[in-house]
mmCIF file of C-alpha atoms and ligand atoms in Angstrom:
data_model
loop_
_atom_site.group_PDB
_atom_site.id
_atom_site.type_symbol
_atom_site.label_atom_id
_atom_site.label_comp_id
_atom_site.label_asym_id
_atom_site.label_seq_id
_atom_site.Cartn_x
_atom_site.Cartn_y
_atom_site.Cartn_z
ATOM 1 C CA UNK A 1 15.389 -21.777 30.408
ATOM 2 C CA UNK A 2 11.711 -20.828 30.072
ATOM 3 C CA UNK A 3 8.842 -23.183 29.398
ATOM 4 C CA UNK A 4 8.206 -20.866 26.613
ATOM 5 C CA UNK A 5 11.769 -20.500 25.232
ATOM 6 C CA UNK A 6 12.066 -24.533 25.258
ATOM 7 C CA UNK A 7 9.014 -24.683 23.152
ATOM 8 C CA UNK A 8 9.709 -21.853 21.095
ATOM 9 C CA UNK A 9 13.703 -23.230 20.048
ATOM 10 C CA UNK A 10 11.781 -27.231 19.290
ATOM 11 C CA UNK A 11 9.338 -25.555 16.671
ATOM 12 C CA UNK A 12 12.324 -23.577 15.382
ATOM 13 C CA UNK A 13 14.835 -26.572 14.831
ATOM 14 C CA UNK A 14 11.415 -28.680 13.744
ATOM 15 C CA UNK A 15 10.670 -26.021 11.501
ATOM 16 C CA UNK A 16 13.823 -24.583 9.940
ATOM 17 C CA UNK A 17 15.624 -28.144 10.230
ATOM 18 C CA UNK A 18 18.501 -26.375 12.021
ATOM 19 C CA UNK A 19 20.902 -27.901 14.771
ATOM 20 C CA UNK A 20 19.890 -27.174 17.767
ATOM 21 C CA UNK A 21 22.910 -25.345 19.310
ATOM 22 C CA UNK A 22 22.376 -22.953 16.452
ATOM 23 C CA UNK A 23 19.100 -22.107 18.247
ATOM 24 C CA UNK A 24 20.246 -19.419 20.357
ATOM 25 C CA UNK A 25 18.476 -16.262 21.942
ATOM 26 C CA UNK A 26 19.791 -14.134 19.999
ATOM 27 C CA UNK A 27 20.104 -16.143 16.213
ATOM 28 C CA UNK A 28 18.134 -14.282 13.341
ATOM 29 C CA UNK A 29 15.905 -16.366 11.878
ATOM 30 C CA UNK A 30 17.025 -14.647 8.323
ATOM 31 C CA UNK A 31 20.492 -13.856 9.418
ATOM 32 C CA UNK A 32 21.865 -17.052 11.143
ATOM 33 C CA UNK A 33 19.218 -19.501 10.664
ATOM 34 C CA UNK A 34 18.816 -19.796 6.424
ATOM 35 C CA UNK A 35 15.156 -18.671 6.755
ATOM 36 C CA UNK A 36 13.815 -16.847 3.912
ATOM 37 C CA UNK A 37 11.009 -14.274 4.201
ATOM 38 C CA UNK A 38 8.020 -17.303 3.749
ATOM 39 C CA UNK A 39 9.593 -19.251 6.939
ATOM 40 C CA UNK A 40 8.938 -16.688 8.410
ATOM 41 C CA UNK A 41 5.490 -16.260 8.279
ATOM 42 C CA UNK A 42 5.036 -20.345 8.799
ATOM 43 C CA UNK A 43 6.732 -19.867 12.285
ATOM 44 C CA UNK A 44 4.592 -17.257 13.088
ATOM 45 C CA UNK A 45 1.963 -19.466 11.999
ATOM 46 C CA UNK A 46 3.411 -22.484 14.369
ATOM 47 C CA UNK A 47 3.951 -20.138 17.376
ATOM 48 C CA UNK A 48 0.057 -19.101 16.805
ATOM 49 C CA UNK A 49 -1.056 -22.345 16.882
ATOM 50 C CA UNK A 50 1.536 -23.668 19.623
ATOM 51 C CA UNK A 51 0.320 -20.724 22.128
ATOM 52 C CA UNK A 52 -2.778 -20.564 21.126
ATOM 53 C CA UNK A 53 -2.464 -16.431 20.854
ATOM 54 C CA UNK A 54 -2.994 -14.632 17.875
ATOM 55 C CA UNK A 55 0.119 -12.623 16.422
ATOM 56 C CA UNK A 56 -0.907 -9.309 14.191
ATOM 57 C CA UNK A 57 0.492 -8.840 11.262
ATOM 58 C CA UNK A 58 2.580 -5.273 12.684
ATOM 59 C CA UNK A 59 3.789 -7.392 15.884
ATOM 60 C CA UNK A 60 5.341 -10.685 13.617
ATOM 61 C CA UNK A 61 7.089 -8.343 11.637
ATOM 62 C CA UNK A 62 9.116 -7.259 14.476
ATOM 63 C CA UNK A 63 9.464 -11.159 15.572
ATOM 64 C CA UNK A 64 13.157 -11.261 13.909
ATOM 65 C CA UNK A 65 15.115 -13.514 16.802
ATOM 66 C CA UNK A 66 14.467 -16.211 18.542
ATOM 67 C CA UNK A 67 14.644 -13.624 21.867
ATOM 68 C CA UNK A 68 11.936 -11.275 20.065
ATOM 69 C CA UNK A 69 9.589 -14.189 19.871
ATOM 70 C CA UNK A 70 10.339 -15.764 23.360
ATOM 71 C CA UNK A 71 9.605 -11.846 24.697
ATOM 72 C CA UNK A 72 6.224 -11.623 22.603
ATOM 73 C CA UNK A 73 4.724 -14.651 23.513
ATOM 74 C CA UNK A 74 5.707 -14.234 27.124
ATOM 75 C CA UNK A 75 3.919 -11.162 27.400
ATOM 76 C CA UNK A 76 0.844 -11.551 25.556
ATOM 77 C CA UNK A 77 -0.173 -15.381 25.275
ATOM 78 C CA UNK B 1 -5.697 -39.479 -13.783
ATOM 79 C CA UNK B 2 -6.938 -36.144 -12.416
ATOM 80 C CA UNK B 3 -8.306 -38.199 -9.456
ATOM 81 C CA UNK B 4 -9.479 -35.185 -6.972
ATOM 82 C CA UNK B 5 -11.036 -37.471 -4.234
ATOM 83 C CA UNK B 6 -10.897 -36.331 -0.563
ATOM 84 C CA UNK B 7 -10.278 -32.785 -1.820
ATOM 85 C CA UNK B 8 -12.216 -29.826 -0.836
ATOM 86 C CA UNK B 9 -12.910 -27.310 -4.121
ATOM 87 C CA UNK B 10 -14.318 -23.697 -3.409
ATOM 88 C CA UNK B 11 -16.253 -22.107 -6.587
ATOM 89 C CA UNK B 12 -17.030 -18.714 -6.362
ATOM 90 C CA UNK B 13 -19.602 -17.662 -9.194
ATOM 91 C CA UNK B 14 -21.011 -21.318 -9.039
ATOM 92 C CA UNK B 15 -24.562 -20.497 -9.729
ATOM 93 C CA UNK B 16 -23.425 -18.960 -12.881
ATOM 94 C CA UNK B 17 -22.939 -20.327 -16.514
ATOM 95 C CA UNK B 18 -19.193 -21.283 -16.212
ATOM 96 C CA UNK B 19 -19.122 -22.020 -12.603
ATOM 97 C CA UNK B 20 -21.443 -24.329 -12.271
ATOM 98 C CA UNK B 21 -19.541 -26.684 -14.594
ATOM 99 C CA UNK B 22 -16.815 -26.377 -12.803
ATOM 100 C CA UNK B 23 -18.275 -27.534 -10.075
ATOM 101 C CA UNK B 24 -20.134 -30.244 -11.465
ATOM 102 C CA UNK B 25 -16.081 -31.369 -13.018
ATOM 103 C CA UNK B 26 -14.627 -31.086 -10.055
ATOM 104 C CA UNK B 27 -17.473 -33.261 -8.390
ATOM 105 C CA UNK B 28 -17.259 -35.635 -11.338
ATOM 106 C CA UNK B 29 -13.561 -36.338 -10.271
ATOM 107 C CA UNK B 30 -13.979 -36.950 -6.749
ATOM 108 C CA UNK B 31 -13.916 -33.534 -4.773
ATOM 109 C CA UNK B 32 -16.111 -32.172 -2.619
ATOM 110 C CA UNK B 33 -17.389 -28.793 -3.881
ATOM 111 C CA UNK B 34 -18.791 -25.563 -2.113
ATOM 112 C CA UNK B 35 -20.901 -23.424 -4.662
ATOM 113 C CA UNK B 36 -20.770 -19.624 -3.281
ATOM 114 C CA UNK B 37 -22.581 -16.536 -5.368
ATOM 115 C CA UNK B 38 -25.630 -14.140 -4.691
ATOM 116 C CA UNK B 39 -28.749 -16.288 -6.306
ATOM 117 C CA UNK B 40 -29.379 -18.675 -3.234
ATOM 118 C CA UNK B 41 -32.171 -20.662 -5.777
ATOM 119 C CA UNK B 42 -29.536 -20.575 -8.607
ATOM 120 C CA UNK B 43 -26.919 -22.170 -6.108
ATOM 121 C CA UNK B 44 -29.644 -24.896 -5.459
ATOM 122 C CA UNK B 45 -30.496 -25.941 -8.838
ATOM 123 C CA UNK B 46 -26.548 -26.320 -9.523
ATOM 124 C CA UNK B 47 -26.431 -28.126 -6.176
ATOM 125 C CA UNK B 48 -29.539 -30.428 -7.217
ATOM 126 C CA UNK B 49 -27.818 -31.517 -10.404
ATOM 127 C CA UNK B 50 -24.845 -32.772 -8.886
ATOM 128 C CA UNK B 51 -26.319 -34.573 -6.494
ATOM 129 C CA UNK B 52 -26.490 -34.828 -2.806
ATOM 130 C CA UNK B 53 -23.010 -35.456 -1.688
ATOM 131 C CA UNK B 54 -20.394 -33.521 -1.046
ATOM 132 C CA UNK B 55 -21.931 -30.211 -2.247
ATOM 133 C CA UNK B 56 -21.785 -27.659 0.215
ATOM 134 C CA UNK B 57 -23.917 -24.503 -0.691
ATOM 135 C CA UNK B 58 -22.503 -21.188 0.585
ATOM 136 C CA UNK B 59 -24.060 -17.805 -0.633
ATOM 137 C CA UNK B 60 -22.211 -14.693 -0.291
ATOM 138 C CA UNK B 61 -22.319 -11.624 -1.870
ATOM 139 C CA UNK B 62 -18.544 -10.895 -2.933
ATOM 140 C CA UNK B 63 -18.753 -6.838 -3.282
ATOM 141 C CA UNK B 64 -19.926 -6.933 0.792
ATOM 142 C CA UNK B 65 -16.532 -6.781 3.109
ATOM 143 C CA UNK B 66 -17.802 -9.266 5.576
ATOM 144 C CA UNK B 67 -19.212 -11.655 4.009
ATOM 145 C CA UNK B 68 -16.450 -11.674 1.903
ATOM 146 C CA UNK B 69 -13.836 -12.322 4.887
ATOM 147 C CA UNK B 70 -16.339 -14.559 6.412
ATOM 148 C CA UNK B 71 -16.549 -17.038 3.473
ATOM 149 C CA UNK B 72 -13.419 -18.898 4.000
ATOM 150 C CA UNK B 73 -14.166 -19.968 7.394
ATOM 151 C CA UNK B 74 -17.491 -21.129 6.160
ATOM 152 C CA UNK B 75 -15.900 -23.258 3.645
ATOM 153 C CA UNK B 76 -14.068 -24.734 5.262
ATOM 154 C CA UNK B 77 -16.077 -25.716 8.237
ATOM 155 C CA UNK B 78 -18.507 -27.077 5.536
ATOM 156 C CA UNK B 79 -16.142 -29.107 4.146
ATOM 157 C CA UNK B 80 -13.513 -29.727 6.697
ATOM 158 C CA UNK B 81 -10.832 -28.597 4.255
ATOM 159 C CA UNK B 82 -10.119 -26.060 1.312
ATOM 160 C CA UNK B 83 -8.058 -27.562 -1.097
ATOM 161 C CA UNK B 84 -8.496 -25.841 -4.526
ATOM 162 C CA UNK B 85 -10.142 -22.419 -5.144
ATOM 163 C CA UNK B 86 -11.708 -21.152 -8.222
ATOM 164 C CA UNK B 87 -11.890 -17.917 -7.979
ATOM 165 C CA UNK B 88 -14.658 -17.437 -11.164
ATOM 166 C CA UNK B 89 -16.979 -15.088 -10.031
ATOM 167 C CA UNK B 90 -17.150 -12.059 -12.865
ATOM 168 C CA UNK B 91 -19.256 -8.821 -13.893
ATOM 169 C CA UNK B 92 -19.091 -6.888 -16.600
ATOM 170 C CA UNK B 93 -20.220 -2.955 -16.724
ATOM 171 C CA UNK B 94 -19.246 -2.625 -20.524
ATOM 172 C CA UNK B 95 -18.306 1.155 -21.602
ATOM 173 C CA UNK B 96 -16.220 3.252 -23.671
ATOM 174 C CA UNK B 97 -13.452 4.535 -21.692
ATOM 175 C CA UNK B 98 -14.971 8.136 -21.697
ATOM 176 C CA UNK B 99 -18.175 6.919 -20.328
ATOM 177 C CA UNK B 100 -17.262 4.533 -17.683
ATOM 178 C CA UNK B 101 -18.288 5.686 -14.009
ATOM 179 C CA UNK B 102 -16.498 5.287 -11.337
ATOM 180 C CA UNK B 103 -18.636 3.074 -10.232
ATOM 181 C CA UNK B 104 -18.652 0.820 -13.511
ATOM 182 C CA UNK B 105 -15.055 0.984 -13.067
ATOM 183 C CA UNK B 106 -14.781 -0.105 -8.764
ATOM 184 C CA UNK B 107 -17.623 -2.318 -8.751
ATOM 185 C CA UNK B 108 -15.954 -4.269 -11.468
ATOM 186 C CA UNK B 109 -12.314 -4.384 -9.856
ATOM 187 C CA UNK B 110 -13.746 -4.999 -6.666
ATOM 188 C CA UNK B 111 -15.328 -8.377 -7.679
ATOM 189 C CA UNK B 112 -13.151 -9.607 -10.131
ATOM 190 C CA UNK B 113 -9.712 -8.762 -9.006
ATOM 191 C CA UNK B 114 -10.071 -7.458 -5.222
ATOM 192 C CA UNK B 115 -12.521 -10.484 -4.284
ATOM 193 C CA UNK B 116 -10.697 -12.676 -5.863
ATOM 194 C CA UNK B 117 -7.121 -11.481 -4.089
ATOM 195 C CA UNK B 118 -8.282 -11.532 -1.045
ATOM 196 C CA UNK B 119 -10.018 -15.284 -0.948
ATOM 197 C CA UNK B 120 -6.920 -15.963 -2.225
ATOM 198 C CA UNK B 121 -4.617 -14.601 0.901
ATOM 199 C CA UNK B 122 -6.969 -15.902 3.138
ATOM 200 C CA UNK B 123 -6.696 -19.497 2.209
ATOM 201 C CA UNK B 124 -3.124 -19.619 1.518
ATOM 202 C CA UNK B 125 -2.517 -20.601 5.222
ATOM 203 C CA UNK B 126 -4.101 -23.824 5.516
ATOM 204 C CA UNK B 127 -2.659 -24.990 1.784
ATOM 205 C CA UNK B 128 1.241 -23.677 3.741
ATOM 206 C CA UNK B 129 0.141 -26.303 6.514
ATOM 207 C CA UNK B 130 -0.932 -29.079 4.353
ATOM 208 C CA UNK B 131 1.946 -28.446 1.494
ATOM 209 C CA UNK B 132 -0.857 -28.625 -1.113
ATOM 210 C CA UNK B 133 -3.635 -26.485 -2.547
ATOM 211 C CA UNK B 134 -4.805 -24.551 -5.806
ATOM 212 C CA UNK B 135 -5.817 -21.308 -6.683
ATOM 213 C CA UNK B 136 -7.163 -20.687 -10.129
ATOM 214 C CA UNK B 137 -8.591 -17.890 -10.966
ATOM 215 C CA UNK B 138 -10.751 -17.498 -13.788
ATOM 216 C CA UNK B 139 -10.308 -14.287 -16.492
ATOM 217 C CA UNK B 140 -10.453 -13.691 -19.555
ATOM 218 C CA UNK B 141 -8.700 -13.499 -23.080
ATOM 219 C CA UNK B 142 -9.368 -9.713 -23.167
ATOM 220 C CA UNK B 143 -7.106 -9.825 -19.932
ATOM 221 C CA UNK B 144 -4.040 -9.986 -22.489
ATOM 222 C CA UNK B 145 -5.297 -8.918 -26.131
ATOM 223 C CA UNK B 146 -7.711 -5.886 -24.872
ATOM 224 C CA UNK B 147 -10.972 -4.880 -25.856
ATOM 225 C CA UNK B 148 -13.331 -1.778 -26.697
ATOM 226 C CA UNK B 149 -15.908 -0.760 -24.045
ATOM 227 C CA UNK B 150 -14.283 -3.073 -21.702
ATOM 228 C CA UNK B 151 -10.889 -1.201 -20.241
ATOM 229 C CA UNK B 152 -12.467 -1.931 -16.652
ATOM 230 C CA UNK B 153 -13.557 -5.716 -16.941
ATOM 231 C CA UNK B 154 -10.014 -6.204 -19.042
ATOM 232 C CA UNK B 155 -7.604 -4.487 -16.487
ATOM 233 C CA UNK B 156 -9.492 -6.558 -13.499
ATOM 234 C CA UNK B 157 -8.640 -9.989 -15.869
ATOM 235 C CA UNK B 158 -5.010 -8.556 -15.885
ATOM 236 C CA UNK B 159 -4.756 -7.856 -12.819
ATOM 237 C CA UNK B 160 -5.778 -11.090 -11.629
ATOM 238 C CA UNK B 161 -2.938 -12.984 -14.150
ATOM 239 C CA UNK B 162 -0.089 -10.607 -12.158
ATOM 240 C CA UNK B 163 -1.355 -11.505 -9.267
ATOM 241 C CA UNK B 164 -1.596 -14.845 -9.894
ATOM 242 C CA UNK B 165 2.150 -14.768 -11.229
ATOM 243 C CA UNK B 166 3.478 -12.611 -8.156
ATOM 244 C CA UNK B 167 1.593 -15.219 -5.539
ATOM 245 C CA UNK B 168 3.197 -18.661 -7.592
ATOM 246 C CA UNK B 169 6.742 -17.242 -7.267
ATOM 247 C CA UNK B 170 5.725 -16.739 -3.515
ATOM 248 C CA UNK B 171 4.594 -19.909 -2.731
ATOM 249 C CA UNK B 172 5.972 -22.181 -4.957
ATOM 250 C CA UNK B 173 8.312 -23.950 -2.389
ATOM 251 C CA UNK B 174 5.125 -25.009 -0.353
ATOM 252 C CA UNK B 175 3.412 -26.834 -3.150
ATOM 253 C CA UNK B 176 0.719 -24.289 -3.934
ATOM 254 C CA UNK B 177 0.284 -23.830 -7.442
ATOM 255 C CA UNK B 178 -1.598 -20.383 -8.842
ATOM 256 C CA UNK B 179 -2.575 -20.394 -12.267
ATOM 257 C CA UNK B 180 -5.463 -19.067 -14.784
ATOM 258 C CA UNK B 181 -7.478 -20.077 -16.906
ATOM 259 C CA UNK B 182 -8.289 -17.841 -20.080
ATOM 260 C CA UNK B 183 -11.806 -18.980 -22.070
ATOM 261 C CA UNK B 184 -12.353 -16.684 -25.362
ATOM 262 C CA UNK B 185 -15.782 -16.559 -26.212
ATOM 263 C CA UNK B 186 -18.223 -18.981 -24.580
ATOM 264 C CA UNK B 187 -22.067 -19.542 -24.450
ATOM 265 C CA UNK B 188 -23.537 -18.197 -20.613
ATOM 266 C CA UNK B 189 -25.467 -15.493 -19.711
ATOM 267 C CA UNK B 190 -22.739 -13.118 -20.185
ATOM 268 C CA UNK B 191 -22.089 -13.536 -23.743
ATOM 269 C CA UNK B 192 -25.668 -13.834 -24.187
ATOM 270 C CA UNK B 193 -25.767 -9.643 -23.692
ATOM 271 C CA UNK B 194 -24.269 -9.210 -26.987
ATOM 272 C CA UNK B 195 -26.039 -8.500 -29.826
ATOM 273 C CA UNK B 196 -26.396 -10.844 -32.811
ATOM 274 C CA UNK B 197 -24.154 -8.604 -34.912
ATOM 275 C CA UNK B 198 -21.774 -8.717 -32.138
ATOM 276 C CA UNK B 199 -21.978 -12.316 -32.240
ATOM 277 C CA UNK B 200 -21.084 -12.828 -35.775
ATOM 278 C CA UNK B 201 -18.468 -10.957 -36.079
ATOM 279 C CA UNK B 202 -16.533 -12.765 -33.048
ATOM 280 C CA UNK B 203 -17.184 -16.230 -34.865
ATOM 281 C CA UNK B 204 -15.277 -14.749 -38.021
ATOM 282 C CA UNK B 205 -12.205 -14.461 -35.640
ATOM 283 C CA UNK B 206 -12.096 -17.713 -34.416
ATOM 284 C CA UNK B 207 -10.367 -20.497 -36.208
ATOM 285 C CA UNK B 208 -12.832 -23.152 -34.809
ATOM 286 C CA UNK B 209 -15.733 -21.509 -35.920
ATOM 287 C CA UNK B 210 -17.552 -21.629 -33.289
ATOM 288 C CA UNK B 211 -18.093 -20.586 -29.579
ATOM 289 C CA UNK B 212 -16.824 -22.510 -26.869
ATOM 290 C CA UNK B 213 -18.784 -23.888 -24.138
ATOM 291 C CA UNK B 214 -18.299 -23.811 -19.932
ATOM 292 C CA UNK B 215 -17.751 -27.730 -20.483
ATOM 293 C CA UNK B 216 -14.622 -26.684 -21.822
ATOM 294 C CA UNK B 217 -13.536 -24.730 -19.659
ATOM 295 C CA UNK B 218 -14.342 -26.372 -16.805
ATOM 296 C CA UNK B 219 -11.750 -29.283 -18.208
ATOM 297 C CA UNK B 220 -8.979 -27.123 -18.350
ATOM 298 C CA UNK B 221 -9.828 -26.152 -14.066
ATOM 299 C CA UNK B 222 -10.127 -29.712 -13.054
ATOM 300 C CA UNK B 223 -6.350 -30.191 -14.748
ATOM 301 C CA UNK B 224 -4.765 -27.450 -13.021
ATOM 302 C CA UNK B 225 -6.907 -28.811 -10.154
ATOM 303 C CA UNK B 226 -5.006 -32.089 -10.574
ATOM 304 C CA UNK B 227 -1.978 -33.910 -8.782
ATOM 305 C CA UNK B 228 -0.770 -34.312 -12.734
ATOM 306 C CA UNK B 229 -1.013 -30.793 -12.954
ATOM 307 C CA UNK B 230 1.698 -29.930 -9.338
ATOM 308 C CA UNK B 231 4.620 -28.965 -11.878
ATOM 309 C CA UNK B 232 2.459 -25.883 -13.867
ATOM 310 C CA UNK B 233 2.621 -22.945 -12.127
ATOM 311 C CA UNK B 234 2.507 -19.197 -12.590
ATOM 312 C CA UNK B 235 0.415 -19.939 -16.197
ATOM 313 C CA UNK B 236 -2.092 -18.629 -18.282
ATOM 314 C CA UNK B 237 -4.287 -21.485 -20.073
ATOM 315 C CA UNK B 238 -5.808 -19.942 -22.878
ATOM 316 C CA UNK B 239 -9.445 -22.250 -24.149
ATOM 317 C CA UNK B 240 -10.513 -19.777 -27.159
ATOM 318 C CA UNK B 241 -10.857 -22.080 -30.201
ATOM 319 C CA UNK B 242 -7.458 -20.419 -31.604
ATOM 320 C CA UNK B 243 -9.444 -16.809 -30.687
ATOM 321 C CA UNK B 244 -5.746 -15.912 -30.210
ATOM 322 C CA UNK B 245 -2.422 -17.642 -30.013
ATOM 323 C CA UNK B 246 -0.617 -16.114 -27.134
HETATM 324 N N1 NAP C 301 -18.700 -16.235 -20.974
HETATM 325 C C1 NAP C 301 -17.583 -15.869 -21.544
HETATM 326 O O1 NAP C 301 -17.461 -15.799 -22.773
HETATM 327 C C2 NAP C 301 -16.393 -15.541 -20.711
HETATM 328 C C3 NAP C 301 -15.206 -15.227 -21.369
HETATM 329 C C4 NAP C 301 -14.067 -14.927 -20.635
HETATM 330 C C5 NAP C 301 -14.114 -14.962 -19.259
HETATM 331 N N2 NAP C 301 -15.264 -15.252 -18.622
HETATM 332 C C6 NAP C 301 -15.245 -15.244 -17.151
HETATM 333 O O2 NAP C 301 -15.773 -16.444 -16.650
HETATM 334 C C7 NAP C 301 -16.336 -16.220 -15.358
HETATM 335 C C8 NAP C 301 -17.726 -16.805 -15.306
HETATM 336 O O3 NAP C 301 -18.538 -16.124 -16.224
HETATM 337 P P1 NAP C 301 -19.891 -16.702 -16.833
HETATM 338 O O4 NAP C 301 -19.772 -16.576 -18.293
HETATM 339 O O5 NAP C 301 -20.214 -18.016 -16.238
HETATM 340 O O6 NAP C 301 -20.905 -15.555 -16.363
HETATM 341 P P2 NAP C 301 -22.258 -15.602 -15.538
HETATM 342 O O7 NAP C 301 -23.081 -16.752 -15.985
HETATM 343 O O8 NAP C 301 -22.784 -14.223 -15.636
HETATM 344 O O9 NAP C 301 -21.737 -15.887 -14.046
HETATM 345 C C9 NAP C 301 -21.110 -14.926 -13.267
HETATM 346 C C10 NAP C 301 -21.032 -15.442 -11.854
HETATM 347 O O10 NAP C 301 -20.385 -14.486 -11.033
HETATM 348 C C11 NAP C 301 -21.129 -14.334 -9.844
HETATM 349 N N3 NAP C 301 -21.033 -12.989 -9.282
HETATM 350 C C12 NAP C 301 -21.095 -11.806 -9.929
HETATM 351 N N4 NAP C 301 -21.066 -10.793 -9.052
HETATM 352 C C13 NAP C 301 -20.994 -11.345 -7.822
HETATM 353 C C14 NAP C 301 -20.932 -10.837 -6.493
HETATM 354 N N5 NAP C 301 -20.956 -9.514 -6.231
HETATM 355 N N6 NAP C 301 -20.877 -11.701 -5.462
HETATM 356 C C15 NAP C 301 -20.860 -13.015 -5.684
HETATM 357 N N7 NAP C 301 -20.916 -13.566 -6.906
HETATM 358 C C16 NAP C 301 -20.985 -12.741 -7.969
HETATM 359 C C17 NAP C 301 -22.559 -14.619 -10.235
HETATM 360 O O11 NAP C 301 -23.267 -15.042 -9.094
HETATM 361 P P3 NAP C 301 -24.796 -14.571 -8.815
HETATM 362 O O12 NAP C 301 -25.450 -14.444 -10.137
HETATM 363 O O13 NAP C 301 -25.338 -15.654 -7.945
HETATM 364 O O14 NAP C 301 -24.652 -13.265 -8.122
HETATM 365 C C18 NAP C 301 -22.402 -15.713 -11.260
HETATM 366 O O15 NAP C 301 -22.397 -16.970 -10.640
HETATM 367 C C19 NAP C 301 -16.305 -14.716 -15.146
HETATM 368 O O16 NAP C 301 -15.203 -14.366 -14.317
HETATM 369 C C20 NAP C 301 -16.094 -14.173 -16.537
HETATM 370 O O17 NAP C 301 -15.435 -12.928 -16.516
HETATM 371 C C21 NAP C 301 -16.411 -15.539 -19.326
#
């Protein structure tokens, strides 16, 4: 596993207070993970300041997995 | 009670009637303040009277785009934090519907309710982080009873208690709370406009016979402002002198 995906799954289960087997590529932060739309935003918010990258507003809405956000931040931060 | 030390207050409209006392309240109770609005001397006598700690002087003229995204930032590299913002700042371009402008009407909705909106987005992320923070805007009674020659200035006080409402159910769970405060009819400049007929006739329709003053309202901020105050949310506090009873 990535460097990335490590950190991105430890602000996840910090954030969400999920186990962290539930943390998998392909869980929906929504769907499989009990976030609502506000936890959301916050983990965009912790990936920003994690990665030090900035995440627009038309990329984090497409940030619905755990994959999606692995993917994003591996190509642009 | 109502302790506000080592928090960081935000006043737009500070160098005005009402928003200076709010500042000089909030101060009173501990917080550090940042006075924003246009009159850079104004901003400085309000600043002078409080005294010269923790008062943070930060013009900007609200109606100009980027200033008006800039002045977050500002604040809070001023004062290291942004805890609670008033969002006070006001205009009125009084008219009868059929002779308002359009740009009686935008520069109006800009300031009061656009302004006010967006200082209130951009601030929301560092109050998510900390699980804390205030935003209370400042309209009016007219917001919610109406009144002649002022359909613009009353649907920009409306518009900022929906907003206000829409933005508490949002972030509720984070320990933001958004609320407003309503005066009636108080002594500043603004009321100052009206004629001495005017005048009279509002004191006939208010039970306390008499106008309020900025003190007054500026009590009502620093409680919403408060710790005491974490469980009111999504309200309208009306300070009118029984104006009306809503
Ligand atoms: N007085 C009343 O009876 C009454 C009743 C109900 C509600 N209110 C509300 O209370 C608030 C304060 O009013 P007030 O009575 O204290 O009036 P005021 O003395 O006229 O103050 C208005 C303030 O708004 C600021 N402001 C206006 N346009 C601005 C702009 N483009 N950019 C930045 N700042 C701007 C002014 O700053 P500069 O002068 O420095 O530009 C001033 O500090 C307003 O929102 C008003 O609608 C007042």
């Amino acid at each position: 596993m990535s460097d990335v995906a490590e950190r991105v799954k430890k602000i996840v289960v910090e954030h969400l207070g999920v186990e962290e087997a539930k943390v998998t590529e392909n869980a929906s932060f929504i769907d499989d993970l009990g976030a609502d739309s506000l936890d959301t935003v916050e983990l965009v918010m912790a990936f920003e300041e994690e990665f030090g990258c900035e995440i627009p507003d038309d990329a984090a809405e497409k940030i619905l997995t755990v994959k999606d956000a692995i993917d994003f931040i591996e190509a642009n931060a | 009670m109502f302790d506000l030390t080592g928090k960081c207050a935000l006043i737009t409209g500070a160098s005005g009637g009402i928003g200076a006392e709010i500042a000089k309240a909030l101060h009173a109770q501990g917080a550090t303040v940042g006075l924003t609005g246009t009159r850079v001397e104004a901003l400085e006598k309000v600043a002078a009277e409080i005294g010269n700690e923790r008062v943070h002087i930060l013009p900007c003229n609200l109606s100009d785009d980027e200033a008006l995204a800039a002045l977050p930032k500002q604040a809070e590299e001023a004062m290291g934090s942004l805890d609670v913002l008033v969002n006070n700042a006001g205009l009125t371009r009084d008219n009868l519907a059929m002779r308002i402008k359009d740009d009686d009407w935008d520069a109006v909705l800009n300031v009061n309710l656009t302004a006010a909106f967006k200082l209130s987005k951009a601030v929301l992320r560092g109050m998510m982080k900390k699980r804390w923070g205030r935003i209370i805007g400042i309209t009016s009674i007219v917001g919610v009873t109406g009144n002649p020659g002022q359909t613009n200035y009353a649907a920009s006080k409306a518009g900022m208690i929906g907003y206000s409402k829409s933005l508490a159910y949002e972030v509720g769970s984070r320990g933001i709370t958004v609320n407003c405060v309503a005066p009636g009819y108080i002594a500043t400049a603004m009321t100052d406009e009206l004629s001495e007929d005017v005048k009279s006739a509002m004191l006939t329709k208010i039970p306390a016979g008499r106008m309020g003053n900025p003190e007054e309202i500026a009590a009502g901020v620093v409680y919403l402002a408060s710790n005491e105050a974490q469980y009111v949310t999504g309200q309208t506090l009306h300070i009118n002198g029984g104006m009306a009873m809503i």
